[in-house]
PDB file of C-alpha atoms in Angstrom:
ATOM      1  CA  MET A   7       6.095   9.603  19.087  1.00  0.00           C
ATOM      2  CA  ILE A   8       5.482   7.966  15.699  1.00  0.00           C
ATOM      3  CA  LEU A   9       5.055  10.015  12.516  1.00  0.00           C
ATOM      4  CA  VAL A  10       2.870   8.451   9.823  1.00  0.00           C
ATOM      5  CA  ALA A  11       3.177   9.709   6.245  1.00  0.00           C
ATOM      6  CA  GLY A  12       0.272   9.000   3.914  1.00  0.00           C
ATOM      7  CA  SER A  13      -1.924   9.156   7.003  1.00  0.00           C
ATOM      8  CA  THR A  14      -5.184   9.448   5.053  1.00  0.00           C
ATOM      9  CA  GLY A  15      -4.359   6.614   2.631  1.00  0.00           C
ATOM     10  CA  ASN A  16      -5.282   2.945   2.709  1.00  0.00           C
ATOM     11  CA  ILE A  17      -2.340   1.873   4.870  1.00  0.00           C
ATOM     12  CA  GLY A  18      -1.570   5.110   6.705  1.00  0.00           C
ATOM     13  CA  SER A  19      -5.091   5.579   8.032  1.00  0.00           C
ATOM     14  CA  GLU A  20      -5.092   2.019   9.357  1.00  0.00           C
ATOM     15  CA  LEU A  21      -1.678   2.526  10.952  1.00  0.00           C
ATOM     16  CA  VAL A  22      -2.751   5.749  12.654  1.00  0.00           C
ATOM     17  CA  SER A  23      -5.772   3.927  14.116  1.00  0.00           C
ATOM     18  CA  ILE A  24      -3.687   0.975  15.326  1.00  0.00           C
ATOM     19  CA  LEU A  25      -1.094   3.205  16.984  1.00  0.00           C
ATOM     20  CA  ALA A  26      -3.694   5.462  18.603  1.00  0.00           C
ATOM     21  CA  ALA A  27      -5.613   2.449  19.925  1.00  0.00           C
ATOM     22  CA  SER A  28      -2.404   1.094  21.458  1.00  0.00           C
ATOM     23  CA  GLY A  29      -1.890   4.339  23.364  1.00  0.00           C
ATOM     24  CA  GLU A  30       1.217   5.249  21.378  1.00  0.00           C
ATOM     25  CA  PRO A  31       1.584   8.992  20.689  1.00  0.00           C
ATOM     26  CA  VAL A  32       1.016   9.311  16.952  1.00  0.00           C
ATOM     27  CA  ARG A  33       1.433  12.195  14.557  1.00  0.00           C
ATOM     28  CA  ALA A  34      -0.407  12.124  11.222  1.00  0.00           C
ATOM     29  CA  LEU A  35       1.348  13.945   8.388  1.00  0.00           C
ATOM     30  CA  VAL A  36      -1.153  15.829   6.222  1.00  0.00           C
ATOM     31  CA  ARG A  37      -1.018  18.550   3.582  1.00  0.00           C
ATOM     32  CA  LYS A  38      -3.781  20.438   5.401  1.00  0.00           C
ATOM     33  CA  PRO A  39      -5.568  19.805   8.708  1.00  0.00           C
ATOM     34  CA  PRO A  40      -8.683  17.596   8.428  1.00  0.00           C
ATOM     35  CA  PRO A  41     -12.160  19.020   9.195  1.00  0.00           C
ATOM     36  CA  SER A  42     -12.411  16.671  12.191  1.00  0.00           C
ATOM     37  CA  GLU A  43      -9.613  15.112  14.183  1.00  0.00           C
ATOM     38  CA  ALA A  44      -9.489  11.592  15.591  1.00  0.00           C
ATOM     39  CA  ALA A  45      -8.950  11.194  19.307  1.00  0.00           C
ATOM     40  CA  GLY A  46      -5.366  10.588  20.329  1.00  0.00           C
ATOM     41  CA  VAL A  47      -3.915  11.788  17.010  1.00  0.00           C
ATOM     42  CA  GLU A  48      -1.844  14.930  16.444  1.00  0.00           C
ATOM     43  CA  TYR A  49      -2.137  16.317  12.909  1.00  0.00           C
ATOM     44  CA  VAL A  50       0.851  18.109  11.419  1.00  0.00           C
ATOM     45  CA  THR A  51       1.346  19.615   7.982  1.00  0.00           C
ATOM     46  CA  GLY A  52       4.270  18.834   5.727  1.00  0.00           C
ATOM     47  CA  ASP A  53       5.183  17.810   2.202  1.00  0.00           C
ATOM     48  CA  LEU A  54       7.398  14.817   1.451  1.00  0.00           C
ATOM     49  CA  ASP A  55       8.431  16.529  -1.786  1.00  0.00           C
ATOM     50  CA  ASP A  56       9.841  19.359   0.361  1.00  0.00           C
ATOM     51  CA  PRO A  57      12.085  17.750   3.016  1.00  0.00           C
ATOM     52  CA  ALA A  58      12.705  21.037   4.852  1.00  0.00           C
ATOM     53  CA  SER A  59       8.962  21.332   5.520  1.00  0.00           C
ATOM     54  CA  LEU A  60       9.099  18.144   7.591  1.00  0.00           C
ATOM     55  CA  ALA A  61      11.262  19.532  10.410  1.00  0.00           C
ATOM     56  CA  PRO A  62       8.326  20.488  12.703  1.00  0.00           C
ATOM     57  CA  ALA A  63       6.587  17.148  12.061  1.00  0.00           C
ATOM     58  CA  LEU A  64       9.753  15.199  12.841  1.00  0.00           C
ATOM     59  CA  ASP A  65      10.597  17.094  16.022  1.00  0.00           C
ATOM     60  CA  GLY A  66      10.484  14.660  18.934  1.00  0.00           C
ATOM     61  CA  THR A  67       9.642  11.595  16.852  1.00  0.00           C
ATOM     62  CA  ASN A  68      11.471   8.305  17.280  1.00  0.00           C
ATOM     63  CA  GLY A  69       9.792   6.316  14.505  1.00  0.00           C
ATOM     64  CA  VAL A  70       8.550   7.170  11.004  1.00  0.00           C
ATOM     65  CA  PHE A  71       6.418   5.341   8.448  1.00  0.00           C
ATOM     66  CA  LEU A  72       7.252   6.502   4.911  1.00  0.00           C
ATOM     67  CA  LEU A  73       5.770   6.126   1.455  1.00  0.00           C
ATOM     68  CA  PRO A  74       8.044   5.596  -1.577  1.00  0.00           C
ATOM     69  CA  GLY A  75       8.758   7.589  -4.686  1.00  0.00           C
ATOM     70  CA  TYR A  76       9.162  11.182  -3.564  1.00  0.00           C
ATOM     71  CA  ARG A  77      11.545  13.511  -5.393  1.00  0.00           C
ATOM     72  CA  ASP A  78      14.228  13.695  -2.711  1.00  0.00           C
ATOM     73  CA  MET A  79      14.064  10.589  -0.541  1.00  0.00           C
ATOM     74  CA  PRO A  80      17.678  11.100   0.662  1.00  0.00           C
ATOM     75  CA  GLY A  81      16.646  14.583   1.795  1.00  0.00           C
ATOM     76  CA  VAL A  82      13.598  13.251   3.647  1.00  0.00           C
ATOM     77  CA  LEU A  83      15.740  10.658   5.408  1.00  0.00           C
ATOM     78  CA  ALA A  84      18.427  13.235   6.225  1.00  0.00           C
ATOM     79  CA  GLU A  85      15.773  15.344   7.974  1.00  0.00           C
ATOM     80  CA  ALA A  86      14.705  12.257   9.923  1.00  0.00           C
ATOM     81  CA  ARG A  87      18.288  11.584  10.947  1.00  0.00           C
ATOM     82  CA  ARG A  88      18.779  15.185  12.074  1.00  0.00           C
ATOM     83  CA  ALA A  89      15.633  14.895  14.182  1.00  0.00           C
ATOM     84  CA  GLY A  90      17.010  11.853  15.991  1.00  0.00           C
ATOM     85  CA  VAL A  91      14.596   9.316  14.501  1.00  0.00           C
ATOM     86  CA  GLU A  92      15.493   5.790  15.572  1.00  0.00           C
ATOM     87  CA  ARG A  93      13.327   3.646  13.286  1.00  0.00           C
ATOM     88  CA  ILE A  94      12.182   3.939   9.680  1.00  0.00           C
ATOM     89  CA  VAL A  95       9.513   1.674   8.232  1.00  0.00           C
ATOM     90  CA  GLN A  96       9.532   2.138   4.472  1.00  0.00           C
ATOM     91  CA  LEU A  97       6.682   1.003   2.240  1.00  0.00           C
ATOM     92  CA  SER A  98       7.934  -0.451  -1.037  1.00  0.00           C
ATOM     93  CA  GLY A  99       6.816  -3.177  -3.440  1.00  0.00           C
ATOM     94  CA  GLY A 100       7.698  -6.685  -4.508  1.00  0.00           C
ATOM     95  CA  SER A 101       9.216  -5.563  -7.792  1.00  0.00           C
ATOM     96  CA  ALA A 102      11.941  -3.609  -5.977  1.00  0.00           C
ATOM     97  CA  GLY A 103      13.919  -6.820  -5.715  1.00  0.00           C
ATOM     98  CA  SER A 104      14.087  -7.174  -9.494  1.00  0.00           C
ATOM     99  CA  GLY A 105      16.665  -4.429 -10.002  1.00  0.00           C
ATOM    100  CA  ASP A 106      14.853  -3.496 -13.219  1.00  0.00           C
ATOM    101  CA  MET A 107      15.315   0.233 -13.699  1.00  0.00           C
ATOM    102  CA  THR A 108      13.502   0.158 -17.056  1.00  0.00           C
ATOM    103  CA  ASN A 109      10.183  -0.435 -15.276  1.00  0.00           C
ATOM    104  CA  ALA A 110       8.923   2.920 -13.955  1.00  0.00           C
ATOM    105  CA  VAL A 111       7.227   1.511 -10.861  1.00  0.00           C
ATOM    106  CA  SER A 112      10.144  -0.750  -9.963  1.00  0.00           C
ATOM    107  CA  ARG A 113      12.540   2.151 -10.523  1.00  0.00           C
ATOM    108  CA  TYR A 114      11.031   4.461  -7.907  1.00  0.00           C
ATOM    109  CA  MET A 115      10.828   1.568  -5.432  1.00  0.00           C
ATOM    110  CA  ILE A 116      14.475   0.684  -6.050  1.00  0.00           C
ATOM    111  CA  VAL A 117      15.629   4.299  -5.733  1.00  0.00           C
ATOM    112  CA  THR A 118      13.636   4.678  -2.514  1.00  0.00           C
ATOM    113  CA  GLU A 119      15.064   1.520  -0.967  1.00  0.00           C
ATOM    114  CA  ARG A 120      18.585   2.566  -1.943  1.00  0.00           C
ATOM    115  CA  ALA A 121      18.096   5.865  -0.119  1.00  0.00           C
ATOM    116  CA  VAL A 122      16.881   4.012   2.973  1.00  0.00           C
ATOM    117  CA  HIS A 123      19.876   1.670   2.926  1.00  0.00           C
ATOM    118  CA  GLU A 124      22.254   4.606   2.618  1.00  0.00           C
ATOM    119  CA  SER A 125      20.550   6.786   5.246  1.00  0.00           C
ATOM    120  CA  GLY A 126      22.404   5.407   8.245  1.00  0.00           C
ATOM    121  CA  LEU A 127      19.074   4.912  10.035  1.00  0.00           C
ATOM    122  CA  PRO A 128      17.720   1.575  11.317  1.00  0.00           C
ATOM    123  CA  TRP A 129      15.123   0.476   8.770  1.00  0.00           C
ATOM    124  CA  THR A 130      12.471  -2.108   8.001  1.00  0.00           C
ATOM    125  CA  ILE A 131      11.143  -2.399   4.441  1.00  0.00           C
ATOM    126  CA  LEU A 132       7.670  -3.686   3.541  1.00  0.00           C
ATOM    127  CA  ARG A 133       7.088  -5.220   0.100  1.00  0.00           C
ATOM    128  CA  PRO A 134       3.388  -6.159   0.099  1.00  0.00           C
ATOM    129  CA  THR A 135       1.388  -7.712  -2.703  1.00  0.00           C
ATOM    130  CA  ALA A 136      -1.553  -5.959  -4.387  1.00  0.00           C
ATOM    131  CA  PHE A 137      -4.007  -4.334  -1.979  1.00  0.00           C
ATOM    132  CA  MET A 138      -7.511  -5.714  -1.452  1.00  0.00           C
ATOM    133  CA  SER A 139      -8.618  -2.082  -1.339  1.00  0.00           C
ATOM    134  CA  ASN A 140      -7.919  -1.847  -5.077  1.00  0.00           C
ATOM    135  CA  ALA A 141     -11.458  -3.211  -5.391  1.00  0.00           C
ATOM    136  CA  LEU A 142     -12.691   0.258  -4.447  1.00  0.00           C
ATOM    137  CA  ARG A 143     -11.687   1.277  -7.969  1.00  0.00           C
ATOM    138  CA  TRP A 144     -14.689  -0.723  -9.145  1.00  0.00           C
ATOM    139  CA  LEU A 145     -17.131   1.717  -7.582  1.00  0.00           C
ATOM    140  CA  PRO A 146     -18.025   3.627 -10.786  1.00  0.00           C
ATOM    141  CA  GLN A 147     -18.923   0.365 -12.532  1.00  0.00           C
ATOM    142  CA  LEU A 148     -20.893  -0.859  -9.525  1.00  0.00           C
ATOM    143  CA  GLN A 149     -22.829   2.391  -9.461  1.00  0.00           C
ATOM    144  CA  ALA A 150     -23.633   1.964 -13.156  1.00  0.00           C
ATOM    145  CA  GLY A 151     -24.757  -1.657 -12.984  1.00  0.00           C
ATOM    146  CA  ASP A 152     -23.918  -5.233 -12.032  1.00  0.00           C
ATOM    147  CA  THR A 153     -21.189  -5.983 -14.579  1.00  0.00           C
ATOM    148  CA  LEU A 154     -17.550  -5.574 -13.640  1.00  0.00           C
ATOM    149  CA  ARG A 155     -15.237  -5.442 -16.638  1.00  0.00           C
ATOM    150  CA  LEU A 156     -11.724  -5.811 -15.217  1.00  0.00           C
ATOM    151  CA  PRO A 157      -8.165  -6.197 -16.556  1.00  0.00           C
ATOM    152  CA  PHE A 158      -5.619  -8.958 -15.972  1.00  0.00           C
ATOM    153  CA  ALA A 159      -8.334 -11.619 -15.676  1.00  0.00           C
ATOM    154  CA  ASN A 160      -5.967 -14.586 -15.473  1.00  0.00           C
ATOM    155  CA  VAL A 161      -3.555 -13.104 -12.941  1.00  0.00           C
ATOM    156  CA  ARG A 162      -3.601 -14.593  -9.469  1.00  0.00           C
ATOM    157  CA  THR A 163      -2.493 -12.360  -6.606  1.00  0.00           C
ATOM    158  CA  ALA A 164      -2.272 -13.071  -2.885  1.00  0.00           C
ATOM    159  CA  ALA A 165      -3.900  -9.688  -2.310  1.00  0.00           C
ATOM    160  CA  VAL A 166      -3.454  -8.262   1.188  1.00  0.00           C
ATOM    161  CA  ASP A 167      -5.680  -6.155   3.421  1.00  0.00           C
ATOM    162  CA  PRO A 168      -4.011  -2.760   4.055  1.00  0.00           C
ATOM    163  CA  HIS A 169      -4.909  -3.260   7.723  1.00  0.00           C
ATOM    164  CA  ASP A 170      -2.520  -6.216   7.803  1.00  0.00           C
ATOM    165  CA  ILE A 171       0.267  -4.183   6.205  1.00  0.00           C
ATOM    166  CA  ALA A 172      -0.332  -1.509   8.835  1.00  0.00           C
ATOM    167  CA  ALA A 173      -0.275  -4.118  11.603  1.00  0.00           C
ATOM    168  CA  VAL A 174       3.143  -5.328  10.435  1.00  0.00           C
ATOM    169  CA  ALA A 175       4.349  -1.721  10.241  1.00  0.00           C
ATOM    170  CA  ALA A 176       3.136  -1.041  13.780  1.00  0.00           C
ATOM    171  CA  LYS A 177       5.092  -3.998  15.139  1.00  0.00           C
ATOM    172  CA  ALA A 178       8.243  -2.833  13.361  1.00  0.00           C
ATOM    173  CA  LEU A 179       7.808   0.690  14.730  1.00  0.00           C
ATOM    174  CA  LEU A 180       7.057  -0.295  18.312  1.00  0.00           C
ATOM    175  CA  GLU A 181       9.129  -3.420  18.937  1.00  0.00           C
ATOM    176  CA  ASP A 182      12.787  -4.388  18.732  1.00  0.00           C
ATOM    177  CA  GLY A 183      14.047  -7.078  16.390  1.00  0.00           C
ATOM    178  CA  HIS A 184      12.814  -5.792  13.049  1.00  0.00           C
ATOM    179  CA  ALA A 185      15.730  -3.596  11.960  1.00  0.00           C
ATOM    180  CA  GLY A 186      17.301  -4.639   8.676  1.00  0.00           C
ATOM    181  CA  GLN A 187      14.360  -6.861   7.733  1.00  0.00           C
ATOM    182  CA  ILE A 188      12.511  -6.898   4.411  1.00  0.00           C
ATOM    183  CA  TYR A 189       8.969  -8.162   4.972  1.00  0.00           C
ATOM    184  CA  TYR A 190       6.540  -9.430   2.340  1.00  0.00           C
ATOM    185  CA  PRO A 191       2.978  -9.132   3.678  1.00  0.00           C
ATOM    186  CA  THR A 192       0.443 -11.140   1.655  1.00  0.00           C
ATOM    187  CA  GLY A 193      -3.107 -12.296   2.001  1.00  0.00           C
ATOM    188  CA  PRO A 194      -3.999 -15.913   2.853  1.00  0.00           C
ATOM    189  CA  GLU A 195      -4.818 -17.085  -0.680  1.00  0.00           C
ATOM    190  CA  ALA A 196      -4.112 -16.306  -4.318  1.00  0.00           C
ATOM    191  CA  THR A 197      -7.210 -15.301  -6.256  1.00  0.00           C
ATOM    192  CA  ARG A 198      -8.186 -14.005  -9.683  1.00  0.00           C
ATOM    193  CA  PRO A 199     -10.357 -10.903 -10.208  1.00  0.00           C
ATOM    194  CA  ALA A 200     -13.360 -13.127 -10.909  1.00  0.00           C
ATOM    195  CA  ASP A 201     -12.945 -14.777  -7.505  1.00  0.00           C
ATOM    196  CA  GLN A 202     -13.003 -11.411  -5.773  1.00  0.00           C
ATOM    197  CA  VAL A 203     -16.080 -10.342  -7.734  1.00  0.00           C
ATOM    198  CA  SER A 204     -17.848 -13.524  -6.643  1.00  0.00           C
ATOM    199  CA  VAL A 205     -17.046 -12.856  -2.980  1.00  0.00           C
ATOM    200  CA  LEU A 206     -18.090  -9.215  -3.250  1.00  0.00           C
ATOM    201  CA  ALA A 207     -21.388 -10.225  -4.872  1.00  0.00           C
ATOM    202  CA  ASP A 208     -22.137 -12.517  -1.938  1.00  0.00           C
ATOM    203  CA  VAL A 209     -21.214  -9.890   0.655  1.00  0.00           C
ATOM    204  CA  LEU A 210     -23.267  -7.166  -1.037  1.00  0.00           C
ATOM    205  CA  GLY A 211     -26.160  -9.438  -1.930  1.00  0.00           C
ATOM    206  CA  ARG A 212     -25.919  -8.454  -5.583  1.00  0.00           C
ATOM    207  CA  ASP A 213     -25.909 -10.564  -8.736  1.00  0.00           C
ATOM    208  CA  LEU A 214     -22.581  -9.287 -10.043  1.00  0.00           C
ATOM    209  CA  ARG A 215     -21.126 -10.486 -13.327  1.00  0.00           C
ATOM    210  CA  PHE A 216     -17.437 -10.517 -14.227  1.00  0.00           C
ATOM    211  CA  GLU A 217     -16.130  -9.754 -17.718  1.00  0.00           C
ATOM    212  CA  ALA A 218     -12.477  -9.952 -18.752  1.00  0.00           C
ATOM    213  CA  GLN A 219     -11.310  -6.652 -20.197  1.00  0.00           C
ATOM    214  CA  PRO A 220      -9.095  -7.033 -23.297  1.00  0.00           C
ATOM    215  CA  ASP A 221      -5.535  -5.805 -22.814  1.00  0.00           C
ATOM    216  CA  ASP A 222      -5.743  -3.062 -25.464  1.00  0.00           C
ATOM    217  CA  GLU A 223      -8.909  -1.655 -23.939  1.00  0.00           C
ATOM    218  CA  ALA A 224      -7.448  -1.830 -20.431  1.00  0.00           C
ATOM    219  CA  HIS A 225      -4.257  -0.079 -21.538  1.00  0.00           C
ATOM    220  CA  ALA A 226      -6.196   2.765 -23.153  1.00  0.00           C
ATOM    221  CA  GLU A 227      -8.466   3.202 -20.129  1.00  0.00           C
ATOM    222  CA  MET A 228      -5.622   3.122 -17.598  1.00  0.00           C
ATOM    223  CA  SER A 229      -3.661   5.638 -19.683  1.00  0.00           C
ATOM    224  CA  LYS A 230      -6.401   8.185 -19.019  1.00  0.00           C
ATOM    225  CA  GLN A 231      -5.851   7.810 -15.274  1.00  0.00           C
ATOM    226  CA  MET A 232      -2.058   7.653 -14.882  1.00  0.00           C
ATOM    227  CA  PRO A 233       1.167   8.343 -16.828  1.00  0.00           C
ATOM    228  CA  VAL A 234       1.675   5.830 -19.600  1.00  0.00           C
ATOM    229  CA  GLU A 235       5.048   4.760 -18.181  1.00  0.00           C
ATOM    230  CA  TYR A 236       3.215   3.453 -15.120  1.00  0.00           C
ATOM    231  CA  VAL A 237       0.587   1.744 -17.259  1.00  0.00           C
ATOM    232  CA  ASP A 238       3.387   0.045 -19.187  1.00  0.00           C
ATOM    233  CA  ALA A 239       4.947  -0.977 -15.868  1.00  0.00           C
ATOM    234  CA  PHE A 240       1.762  -2.721 -14.728  1.00  0.00           C
ATOM    235  CA  PHE A 241       1.451  -4.464 -18.083  1.00  0.00           C
ATOM    236  CA  ASP A 242       5.050  -5.607 -17.689  1.00  0.00           C
ATOM    237  CA  PHE A 243       4.102  -7.039 -14.281  1.00  0.00           C
ATOM    238  CA  TYR A 244       0.799  -8.692 -15.082  1.00  0.00           C
ATOM    239  CA  VAL A 245       0.849  -9.360 -18.831  1.00  0.00           C
ATOM    240  CA  GLY A 246       4.585  -9.754 -19.353  1.00  0.00           C
ATOM    241  CA  GLY A 247       4.787 -11.758 -16.137  1.00  0.00           C
ATOM    242  CA  SER A 248       7.775  -9.954 -14.593  1.00  0.00           C
ATOM    243  CA  LEU A 249       6.096  -9.901 -11.162  1.00  0.00           C
ATOM    244  CA  ASP A 250       4.577 -12.936  -9.449  1.00  0.00           C
ATOM    245  CA  GLU A 251       2.267 -11.890  -6.609  1.00  0.00           C
ATOM    246  CA  SER A 252       0.600 -15.287  -6.290  1.00  0.00           C
ATOM    247  CA  VAL A 253       2.943 -16.580  -3.583  1.00  0.00           C
ATOM    248  CA  VAL A 254       1.261 -16.794  -0.160  1.00  0.00           C
ATOM    249  CA  ARG A 255       3.662 -15.972   2.677  1.00  0.00           C
ATOM    250  CA  SER A 256       3.386 -16.307   6.444  1.00  0.00           C
ATOM    251  CA  THR A 257       4.685 -12.780   7.120  1.00  0.00           C
ATOM    252  CA  VAL A 258       1.531 -11.355   8.718  1.00  0.00           C
ATOM    253  CA  GLN A 259       1.172 -14.361  11.027  1.00  0.00           C
ATOM    254  CA  ASP A 260       4.883 -14.377  11.873  1.00  0.00           C
ATOM    255  CA  VAL A 261       5.095 -10.683  12.725  1.00  0.00           C
ATOM    256  CA  THR A 262       1.678  -9.961  14.266  1.00  0.00           C
ATOM    257  CA  GLY A 263       0.788 -13.356  15.725  1.00  0.00           C
ATOM    258  CA  ARG A 264      -2.507 -13.612  13.826  1.00  0.00           C
ATOM    259  CA  PRO A 265      -3.437 -14.778  10.336  1.00  0.00           C
ATOM    260  CA  PRO A 266      -3.981 -12.279   7.518  1.00  0.00           C
ATOM    261  CA  ARG A 267      -7.527 -11.303   6.699  1.00  0.00           C
ATOM    262  CA  THR A 268      -9.352 -12.847   3.774  1.00  0.00           C
ATOM    263  CA  PHE A 269     -10.869 -10.836   0.935  1.00  0.00           C
ATOM    264  CA  ARG A 270     -14.282 -11.696   2.376  1.00  0.00           C
ATOM    265  CA  GLN A 271     -13.313 -10.159   5.703  1.00  0.00           C
ATOM    266  CA  TRP A 272     -12.032  -7.052   3.943  1.00  0.00           C
ATOM    267  CA  ALA A 273     -15.239  -6.779   1.875  1.00  0.00           C
ATOM    268  CA  GLU A 274     -17.452  -7.204   4.935  1.00  0.00           C
ATOM    269  CA  ALA A 275     -15.495  -4.514   6.810  1.00  0.00           C
ATOM    270  CA  HIS A 276     -15.891  -2.092   3.875  1.00  0.00           C
ATOM    271  CA  ALA A 277     -19.347  -3.029   2.609  1.00  0.00           C
ATOM    272  CA  ASP A 278     -20.660   0.459   3.401  1.00  0.00           C
ATOM    273  CA  ALA A 279     -18.192   1.938   0.913  1.00  0.00           C
ATOM    274  CA  PHE A 280     -19.958   0.009  -1.868  1.00  0.00           C
ATOM    275  CA  ALA A 281     -23.457   1.046  -0.836  1.00  0.00           C
TER     276      ALA A 281
END
């Protein structure tokens, strides 16, 4: 039995589907039961900010997929150890390797990874690049018109399809040979926001126009949506240049045996979301 945290998110939902399709018993951790349940999936309630609440969800599980940044990661992992879990796959991020505790995003990744290392459990850590699904944040602008005004215009990222991250996670949860590994899933090419807009325009059959959003405007807008310390962290990454996500790696191919999906493939698979 595999327990998937973040089971309704971009990666978790893909992982639940992959595991269920493989015939593996899978448990989806949720805060409340969904209105409709997918075939082959057991839904259990629990809160990663309350490790004691996870005991029923962990009962009988041998593998767990975890998200980073919860208040008591050592407590979560201690519950997993008490339940007899044999494999942890921990989502993290590329900046965790920097050791920079002054960056708020890097800090919670670093603290999470430290807890995993100290847990005494066999672990695999995933440090993916930016998600292709971040393009879904453009929906309000797309609903308003054909101009996409986006930040970090000159930053290239080897953005990755969450499905590919989930596919790597599934291999690490189901197969031997992945314990103690840090994997870096990326997409097959490094692109700028304008490149993604061009692909999306073609897929949707719309005449979309890209505009570079000035940094001060982007900072103010992002600060309305998340704590400013996280906004500053992303500006440190993409304006200050502390994080380079442009490197294309062979991780997805190496672990899953197939190449990572392109942004076009992601956009085609999710075109209905932009309708």
